[in-house]
Amino acid sequence: MSQNHTFEGRTIENKLTYSFSAMRFILFSLFGLFMFFYPLKIGSVSSIPVDHIITFIRNYFPTAAKVYTIAVMIVGAALPFIRKTWNRSKSDIFFSLAKVMGAFIGPMIFFNVGPSFLLDKSVGPFLLSSLAVPVSLVIPIGSVFLAFLTGYGLLEFTGVFMAPVMRALFKTPGRSAIDAIASFVGSYSVGLIITNNIYRRSLYSAREAAIIATGFSTVSATFMLVVAKTLKIMDYWMLFFVVSMIVTFVVTAITARLWPLSAIPDNYFDGTAKKAKEERNGFSLKRAWQAGVMTAMEAPSIGQTIKDNFKEGLNMAFAVIPSIISIGFLGLMTAKYTPIFDIVGYIYYPLFKLFNIPEAMLAAKACAVSLAEMFLPAILVANAGIDPGLVFRFTIAVISISEVLFFSGIIPCIMGTDIPLKIKDLIVIWFERVALSILVTIPIAMLLF
């Protein structure tokens, strides 16, 4: 007689189906972990398998990679106008125009045509070769392998197992663990889609949704790869990933208790007050396992999942690449020719001096430019012409991730959701996150290196 396996009202009655689903869960998840986290040495280079694939394409097909990236820029700039979404809001108008600007800048750099300040090797060529090309490759290719990491139960397994700590640490429901993991292994856009959907169903309060959106919706592992390579810390990739997660979550636990997040109404989307009590479940490996197996059973074929993920990754590349190069360019020009980021950087300068970090002003300025684009700190440090040391580079890399909020990506995405956050709220939260990230990351980096 077969034994039924049930999780949250879903049941697997057939023993063969259960065994097949369990095998899917284990094998696909292990392969996903291997592709993103196993340090594989090929020749003299040790890196994760996904990065080896990107490096192979860039090394052996450099012109094709650049042509593909330019095509992504042009298509990405045209899509908002084709889809008639360019003027839905002020932020849509701004970013649609930024994409058009990127679609002009990219080809100019590629064909080496334009003003000298654009074609300076530390500006245009650097943005194209070291930022746009690797990101345009890593998003769709990384998305293919993320299918194994996120589509067959590992996400749900971790989410259920982590549920008991979420309320205590972050003042959010257990289900928010899935949002957090979705962002790190998927993307902030995926995390925000999940968060907004759950908020609209009145399963998150406004405050909970705001904490999750500003605290967990950071860039994914695929974006982190580019930061690690730019700052030359790929030898410490796994350490960088783990420390980034820890710092991000520690900072989120603190900001959840600070203004302005603490002042957001704790009401549901439908206007009702938050329920006084919530069902709580303790740590349960059995429930986590059942959630993983059940997801693997209900998941589509691996071919369909890869196809869907690749399509989503390509769409994300269309959305990100044109604006990332234009905003990156504007950020570099602002940093190079105006004192704006120097002025903002003075806010963080004392924190770096407190720990006697060399080149403290460079570090402070790198933190300041993160508001415009999360890649800019890495670009600024890489272009500085000096090596301020591993502790410095590791710290800036982690802060680039843990600060979460930046204008070239997640901030307009948040503004497009139903979550009640204003621009001024997001800027204050960004400031808090950067300051706290500095205070948390530097001691960890000093201890490690």
Coordinates of C-alpha atoms in Angstrom, one line a residue:
M1 CA 0.0 0.0 0.0
S2 CA 1.4 3.4 -1.0
Q3 CA 2.0 6.1 1.5
N4 CA 0.6 9.6 0.7
H5 CA 2.9 12.6 1.0
T6 CA 1.2 15.8 1.7
F7 CA 2.3 19.5 2.0
E8 CA -0.1 22.4 2.3
G9 CA -3.0 20.6 0.8
R10 CA -1.1 19.1 -2.1
T11 CA -0.6 15.3 -2.2
I12 CA 1.6 12.8 -3.9
E13 CA -0.2 9.5 -3.8
N14 CA 2.0 7.4 -6.2
K15 CA 5.2 6.1 -4.7
L16 CA 6.9 6.1 -8.1
T17 CA 5.9 9.7 -8.7
Y18 CA 7.3 10.6 -5.3
S19 CA 10.6 8.9 -5.9
F20 CA 11.0 10.5 -9.4
S21 CA 10.1 14.0 -7.9
A22 CA 12.6 13.5 -5.1
M23 CA 15.3 12.6 -7.6
R24 CA 14.5 15.6 -9.7
F25 CA 14.7 17.8 -6.6
I26 CA 18.1 16.4 -5.5
L27 CA 19.9 16.2 -8.9
F28 CA 18.7 19.4 -10.5
S29 CA 19.4 21.4 -7.3
L30 CA 22.9 19.9 -6.9
F31 CA 23.6 20.8 -10.6
G32 CA 22.5 24.3 -10.0
L33 CA 24.7 24.6 -6.9
F34 CA 27.6 23.2 -8.8
M35 CA 27.2 25.7 -11.7
F36 CA 27.1 28.7 -9.3
F37 CA 29.2 27.7 -6.3
Y38 CA 31.7 25.0 -7.2
P39 CA 35.3 26.4 -7.6
L40 CA 36.4 24.7 -10.8
K41 CA 40.0 25.1 -12.0
I42 CA 40.5 25.2 -15.8
G43 CA 44.1 25.7 -16.8
S44 CA 45.5 28.3 -14.3
V45 CA 42.1 29.9 -13.6
S46 CA 39.9 28.9 -10.7
S47 CA 36.3 30.1 -10.9
I48 CA 32.7 28.9 -10.9
P49 CA 31.5 27.0 -14.0
V50 CA 29.1 29.8 -15.1
D51 CA 31.9 32.3 -15.1
H52 CA 34.1 29.9 -17.1
I53 CA 31.5 29.8 -19.8
I54 CA 31.2 33.7 -19.9
T55 CA 35.0 34.0 -20.0
F56 CA 35.3 31.4 -22.8
I57 CA 32.8 33.4 -25.0
R58 CA 34.6 36.7 -24.2
N59 CA 38.0 35.3 -25.0
Y60 CA 37.3 33.4 -28.1
F61 CA 34.5 35.5 -29.6
P62 CA 35.2 39.0 -28.5
T63 CA 33.8 40.8 -31.5
A64 CA 30.7 38.7 -31.7
A65 CA 30.1 39.3 -27.9
K66 CA 30.3 43.1 -28.5
V67 CA 28.1 43.0 -31.5
Y68 CA 25.5 41.0 -29.6
T69 CA 25.7 43.5 -26.7
I70 CA 25.2 46.4 -29.1
A71 CA 22.1 44.6 -30.6
V72 CA 20.7 44.1 -27.0
M73 CA 21.2 47.9 -26.4
I74 CA 19.3 48.9 -29.6
V75 CA 16.5 46.4 -29.1
G76 CA 16.2 47.3 -25.4
A77 CA 16.0 51.0 -26.3
A78 CA 13.3 50.4 -28.9
L79 CA 11.1 48.0 -26.8
P80 CA 9.5 50.6 -24.5
F81 CA 8.3 52.6 -27.5
I82 CA 7.1 49.4 -29.4
R83 CA 5.3 48.2 -26.3
K84 CA 4.0 51.8 -25.6
T85 CA 5.2 51.7 -22.0
W86 CA 7.7 54.5 -22.2
N87 CA 5.4 57.2 -20.9
R88 CA 3.4 55.4 -18.2
S89 CA 5.2 57.4 -15.4
K90 CA 8.0 59.9 -14.9
S91 CA 10.4 57.1 -14.0
D92 CA 9.4 55.2 -17.2
I93 CA 10.1 58.3 -19.3
F94 CA 13.4 58.9 -17.6
F95 CA 14.6 55.3 -18.1
S96 CA 13.3 55.0 -21.6
L97 CA 15.3 58.1 -22.6
A98 CA 18.3 56.7 -20.7
K99 CA 18.0 53.5 -22.8
V100 CA 17.9 55.6 -26.0
M101 CA 21.0 57.4 -24.9
G102 CA 22.7 54.0 -24.2
A103 CA 21.7 52.8 -27.6
F104 CA 23.6 55.8 -29.1
I105 CA 26.6 55.6 -26.8
G106 CA 27.2 51.9 -27.2
P107 CA 27.7 51.9 -31.0
M108 CA 29.8 55.1 -30.8
I109 CA 32.2 53.3 -28.4
F110 CA 32.2 50.2 -30.6
F111 CA 33.1 52.1 -33.8
N112 CA 35.5 54.4 -31.9
V113 CA 33.6 57.5 -33.0
G114 CA 32.8 60.4 -30.6
P115 CA 34.3 62.9 -28.2
S116 CA 37.6 62.1 -26.5
F117 CA 36.0 62.1 -23.0
L118 CA 33.7 59.2 -24.2
L119 CA 36.4 57.3 -25.9
D120 CA 38.9 57.5 -23.0
K121 CA 39.9 53.9 -22.3
S122 CA 38.8 54.3 -18.7
V123 CA 35.3 55.5 -19.7
G124 CA 33.6 54.2 -22.9
P125 CA 35.8 51.2 -23.7
F126 CA 35.8 50.2 -20.0
L127 CA 32.0 50.5 -19.8
L128 CA 31.5 48.4 -22.9
S129 CA 34.1 45.7 -22.4
S130 CA 34.1 45.4 -18.6
L131 CA 30.5 46.2 -17.8
A132 CA 28.0 45.9 -20.7
V133 CA 29.5 42.8 -22.4
P134 CA 29.8 40.6 -19.3
V135 CA 26.5 41.6 -17.9
S136 CA 24.7 41.1 -21.2
L137 CA 26.1 37.6 -21.4
V138 CA 25.8 36.6 -17.8
I139 CA 22.1 37.5 -17.4
P140 CA 20.6 35.2 -20.1
I141 CA 23.3 32.5 -19.7
G142 CA 23.1 32.7 -15.9
S143 CA 19.3 32.5 -16.2
V144 CA 19.5 29.2 -18.0
F145 CA 21.4 27.6 -15.1
L146 CA 19.3 29.4 -12.5
A147 CA 16.5 27.1 -13.8
F148 CA 18.1 24.3 -11.9
L149 CA 18.7 26.4 -8.8
T150 CA 15.3 27.9 -8.5
G151 CA 12.8 25.8 -10.4
Y152 CA 12.9 22.4 -8.8
G153 CA 12.5 22.8 -5.1
L154 CA 15.7 24.2 -3.6
L155 CA 14.1 27.6 -3.2
E156 CA 11.0 26.2 -1.4
F157 CA 13.1 23.9 0.7
T158 CA 15.2 26.7 2.0
G159 CA 12.2 29.0 2.4
V160 CA 10.3 26.6 4.6
F161 CA 13.4 25.6 6.6
M162 CA 14.2 29.3 7.3
A163 CA 10.6 30.4 8.1
P164 CA 11.0 30.4 11.9
V165 CA 13.8 33.0 11.9
M166 CA 12.2 35.5 9.6
R167 CA 9.7 37.0 12.1
A168 CA 12.2 37.2 14.9
L169 CA 15.0 38.8 12.8
F170 CA 13.2 40.8 10.2
K171 CA 9.6 41.3 11.5
T172 CA 8.3 39.6 8.3
P173 CA 6.4 36.4 7.8
G174 CA 8.1 33.1 7.2
R175 CA 7.1 33.1 3.5
S176 CA 9.4 36.1 3.0
A177 CA 12.4 33.8 3.1
I178 CA 11.4 32.8 -0.5
D179 CA 11.6 36.5 -1.6
A180 CA 15.0 36.9 -0.1
I181 CA 16.4 33.7 -1.7
A182 CA 14.7 34.5 -5.1
S183 CA 16.6 37.8 -5.2
F184 CA 20.0 36.4 -4.4
V185 CA 19.8 33.4 -6.8
G186 CA 17.3 34.9 -9.3
S187 CA 17.0 38.7 -9.5
Y188 CA 15.6 41.7 -7.6
S189 CA 12.9 41.9 -10.3
V190 CA 11.7 38.4 -9.5
G191 CA 11.8 39.1 -5.8
L192 CA 9.8 42.3 -6.3
I193 CA 7.2 40.5 -8.4
I194 CA 6.8 37.9 -5.7
T195 CA 6.6 40.6 -3.0
N196 CA 4.0 42.8 -4.8
N197 CA 1.9 39.8 -5.6
I198 CA 1.8 38.6 -2.0
Y199 CA 1.1 42.2 -0.8
R200 CA -1.8 42.6 -3.2
R201 CA -3.3 39.4 -1.8
S202 CA -3.1 40.9 1.7
L203 CA -0.6 38.3 2.9
Y204 CA 2.0 41.0 3.7
S205 CA 1.2 44.2 5.4
A206 CA 2.5 47.5 3.8
R207 CA 5.3 47.6 6.3
E208 CA 6.3 44.0 5.7
A209 CA 6.3 44.5 2.0
A210 CA 8.4 47.6 2.3
I211 CA 11.0 45.8 4.5
I212 CA 11.2 42.9 2.0
A213 CA 11.4 45.2 -1.1
T214 CA 14.2 47.4 0.4
G215 CA 16.0 44.7 2.4
F216 CA 16.0 41.5 0.3
S217 CA 15.6 42.6 -3.3
T218 CA 19.2 42.9 -4.1
V219 CA 21.0 41.9 -7.3
S220 CA 21.4 38.3 -8.1
A221 CA 24.5 36.0 -8.1
T222 CA 24.9 36.6 -11.8
F223 CA 25.3 40.4 -11.2
M224 CA 27.6 39.7 -8.2
L225 CA 29.9 37.8 -10.6
V226 CA 30.6 41.0 -12.6
V227 CA 31.4 42.9 -9.4
A228 CA 33.7 40.2 -8.1
K229 CA 35.6 40.1 -11.5
T230 CA 35.9 43.8 -11.7
L231 CA 37.4 44.1 -8.2
K232 CA 39.6 41.0 -8.7
I233 CA 38.2 39.0 -5.9
M234 CA 37.0 35.9 -7.8
D235 CA 39.5 33.8 -5.9
Y236 CA 37.2 34.5 -2.9
W237 CA 33.9 34.1 -4.7
M238 CA 32.2 31.8 -2.2
L239 CA 33.4 33.9 0.7
F240 CA 32.2 37.1 -1.1
F241 CA 28.7 35.5 -1.8
V242 CA 28.2 34.3 1.8
V243 CA 29.5 37.5 3.5
S244 CA 27.3 39.6 1.1
M245 CA 24.2 37.6 2.2
I246 CA 25.1 37.9 5.9
V247 CA 25.7 41.6 5.7
T248 CA 22.6 42.3 3.6
F249 CA 20.4 40.4 6.1
V250 CA 22.1 41.9 9.2
V251 CA 21.5 45.4 7.8
T252 CA 17.9 44.5 6.9
A253 CA 17.3 43.4 10.5
I254 CA 18.4 46.8 11.7
T255 CA 16.7 49.0 9.1
A256 CA 13.4 47.2 9.7
R257 CA 13.5 48.8 13.2
L258 CA 14.5 52.3 12.0
W259 CA 12.5 55.2 10.5
P260 CA 11.1 55.4 7.8
L261 CA 10.3 51.6 7.6
S262 CA 9.2 51.5 11.2
A263 CA 6.7 54.3 10.5
I264 CA 4.9 52.7 7.5
P265 CA 1.4 51.6 8.4
D266 CA 1.1 47.9 9.3
N267 CA -2.1 47.5 7.3
Y268 CA -2.9 45.1 4.5
F269 CA -3.4 46.1 0.8
D270 CA -7.2 45.9 1.2
G271 CA -7.0 48.5 4.1
T272 CA -7.6 46.1 7.0
A273 CA -5.4 46.0 10.0
K274 CA -2.8 43.4 10.3
K275 CA -3.9 40.2 12.0
A276 CA -2.8 40.1 15.6
K277 CA -1.5 36.5 15.5
E278 CA 0.2 34.5 12.8
E279 CA 0.6 30.8 12.7
R280 CA 4.2 29.8 13.5
N281 CA 6.0 26.6 12.7
G282 CA 9.3 25.5 14.2
F283 CA 12.2 24.2 12.2
S284 CA 11.1 21.2 10.3
L285 CA 13.4 19.4 7.9
K286 CA 10.5 17.1 7.0
R287 CA 8.3 20.0 5.9
A288 CA 11.1 21.6 4.0
W289 CA 11.9 18.3 2.2
Q290 CA 8.2 17.9 1.4
A291 CA 8.0 21.4 0.0
G292 CA 11.0 20.8 -2.2
V293 CA 9.8 17.4 -3.6
M294 CA 6.3 18.8 -4.2
T295 CA 7.7 21.7 -6.2
A296 CA 9.9 19.4 -8.2
M297 CA 6.8 17.2 -9.0
E298 CA 4.7 20.2 -10.1
A299 CA 7.5 21.9 -12.1
P300 CA 7.5 21.7 -15.9
S301 CA 10.0 19.8 -18.0
I302 CA 13.6 21.1 -17.7
G303 CA 13.5 22.1 -21.4
Q304 CA 10.5 24.3 -20.8
T305 CA 12.0 25.8 -17.6
I306 CA 15.3 26.6 -19.4
K307 CA 13.3 28.2 -22.3
D308 CA 11.2 30.3 -19.9
N309 CA 14.3 31.4 -17.9
F310 CA 16.3 32.2 -21.0
K311 CA 13.4 34.3 -22.3
E312 CA 13.1 36.1 -19.0
G313 CA 16.9 36.6 -18.8
L314 CA 16.9 38.1 -22.3
N315 CA 14.1 40.4 -21.5
M316 CA 16.0 41.5 -18.4
A317 CA 19.1 42.1 -20.5
F318 CA 17.0 44.3 -22.9
A319 CA 15.8 46.3 -19.8
V320 CA 19.1 46.6 -18.1
I321 CA 22.0 46.9 -20.6
P322 CA 21.0 50.2 -22.5
S323 CA 20.4 52.1 -19.3
I324 CA 23.3 50.6 -17.4
I325 CA 25.8 52.0 -19.9
S326 CA 24.2 55.4 -20.1
I327 CA 23.7 55.8 -16.4
G328 CA 27.2 54.3 -15.9
F329 CA 28.6 56.9 -18.3
L330 CA 26.7 59.8 -16.6
G331 CA 27.8 58.5 -13.2
L332 CA 31.5 58.4 -14.3
M333 CA 31.3 61.9 -15.8
T334 CA 29.6 63.2 -12.6
A335 CA 32.3 61.5 -10.4
K336 CA 35.1 62.8 -12.7
Y337 CA 34.1 66.3 -13.4
T338 CA 31.8 67.4 -10.5
P339 CA 32.2 67.4 -6.7
I340 CA 28.7 65.9 -6.1
F341 CA 29.8 62.5 -5.1
D342 CA 32.8 63.9 -3.2
I343 CA 30.3 65.9 -1.1
V344 CA 28.1 63.0 -0.5
G345 CA 31.2 60.8 0.2
Y346 CA 32.2 63.1 3.1
I347 CA 29.2 61.6 5.0
Y348 CA 30.9 58.2 4.9
Y349 CA 34.5 59.3 5.1
P350 CA 34.6 59.3 9.0
L351 CA 33.4 55.7 9.0
F352 CA 36.3 54.5 6.9
K353 CA 38.8 56.6 8.8
L354 CA 37.5 55.0 12.0
F355 CA 38.8 51.7 10.8
N356 CA 42.0 53.3 9.4
I357 CA 41.1 52.1 5.8
P358 CA 43.7 53.4 3.2
E359 CA 42.3 55.7 0.5
A360 CA 39.3 56.4 2.8
M361 CA 38.0 59.2 0.5
L362 CA 38.0 56.9 -2.5
A363 CA 36.1 54.3 -0.5
A364 CA 33.6 57.0 0.7
K365 CA 33.1 58.3 -2.9
A366 CA 32.6 54.7 -4.2
C367 CA 29.9 54.2 -1.6
A368 CA 28.2 57.5 -2.6
V369 CA 28.0 56.6 -6.3
S370 CA 26.2 53.4 -5.5
L371 CA 23.0 55.4 -5.3
A372 CA 23.2 56.0 -9.1
E373 CA 24.2 52.4 -10.1
M374 CA 25.4 49.5 -8.0
F375 CA 28.3 48.7 -10.5
L376 CA 29.8 52.2 -10.3
P377 CA 31.7 51.6 -7.0
A378 CA 33.5 48.7 -8.6
I379 CA 34.2 50.8 -11.8
L380 CA 35.4 53.8 -9.8
V381 CA 37.8 51.7 -7.7
A382 CA 39.0 49.7 -10.8
N383 CA 39.7 53.0 -12.6
A384 CA 41.5 54.6 -9.7
G385 CA 44.9 53.4 -10.9
I386 CA 45.9 52.1 -7.5
D387 CA 45.3 48.9 -5.6
P388 CA 44.1 49.9 -2.1
G389 CA 44.3 46.3 -0.9
L390 CA 42.1 43.2 -0.6
V391 CA 40.2 44.4 2.5
F392 CA 39.3 47.6 0.6
R393 CA 38.2 45.8 -2.5
F394 CA 36.3 43.1 -0.7
T395 CA 34.5 45.8 1.5
I396 CA 33.4 47.8 -1.5
A397 CA 32.2 44.7 -3.3
V398 CA 30.0 43.6 -0.4
I399 CA 28.6 47.2 0.1
S400 CA 27.7 47.3 -3.6
I401 CA 25.4 44.3 -2.9
S402 CA 24.1 45.1 0.6
E403 CA 23.2 48.7 -0.2
V404 CA 20.3 47.2 -2.4
L405 CA 18.9 50.5 -3.6
F406 CA 20.0 52.3 -6.8
F407 CA 18.4 54.5 -9.4
S408 CA 19.4 52.5 -12.5
G409 CA 17.4 49.5 -11.5
I410 CA 15.5 48.6 -8.4
I411 CA 14.3 52.1 -7.3
P412 CA 12.1 52.6 -10.4
C413 CA 11.0 49.0 -10.1
I414 CA 9.8 49.6 -6.5
M415 CA 8.1 52.8 -7.6
G416 CA 6.2 50.7 -10.2
T417 CA 4.8 48.4 -7.5
D418 CA 1.8 49.0 -5.1
I419 CA 4.2 49.1 -2.1
P420 CA 3.7 52.6 -0.4
L421 CA 7.3 53.9 -0.6
K422 CA 8.3 57.4 -1.8
I423 CA 11.6 58.4 -3.4
K424 CA 12.6 60.3 -0.2
D425 CA 12.0 57.2 1.8
L426 CA 14.2 55.1 -0.5
I427 CA 17.0 57.6 -0.3
V428 CA 16.9 57.6 3.5
I429 CA 16.9 53.8 3.5
W430 CA 19.8 53.8 1.1
F431 CA 21.8 56.1 3.3
E432 CA 21.1 53.9 6.4
R433 CA 22.0 50.7 4.5
V434 CA 25.3 52.0 3.2
A435 CA 26.4 53.4 6.6
L436 CA 25.4 50.1 8.4
S437 CA 27.1 48.0 5.7
I438 CA 30.3 49.9 6.2
L439 CA 30.2 49.3 9.9
V440 CA 29.4 45.6 9.6
T441 CA 31.6 44.7 6.6
I442 CA 34.9 46.2 7.5
P443 CA 35.4 44.2 10.7
I444 CA 34.5 41.0 8.8
A445 CA 36.9 41.8 6.0
M446 CA 39.7 42.6 8.5
L447 CA 39.1 39.4 10.3
L448 CA 39.1 37.4 7.1
F449 CA 42.2 39.0 5.5

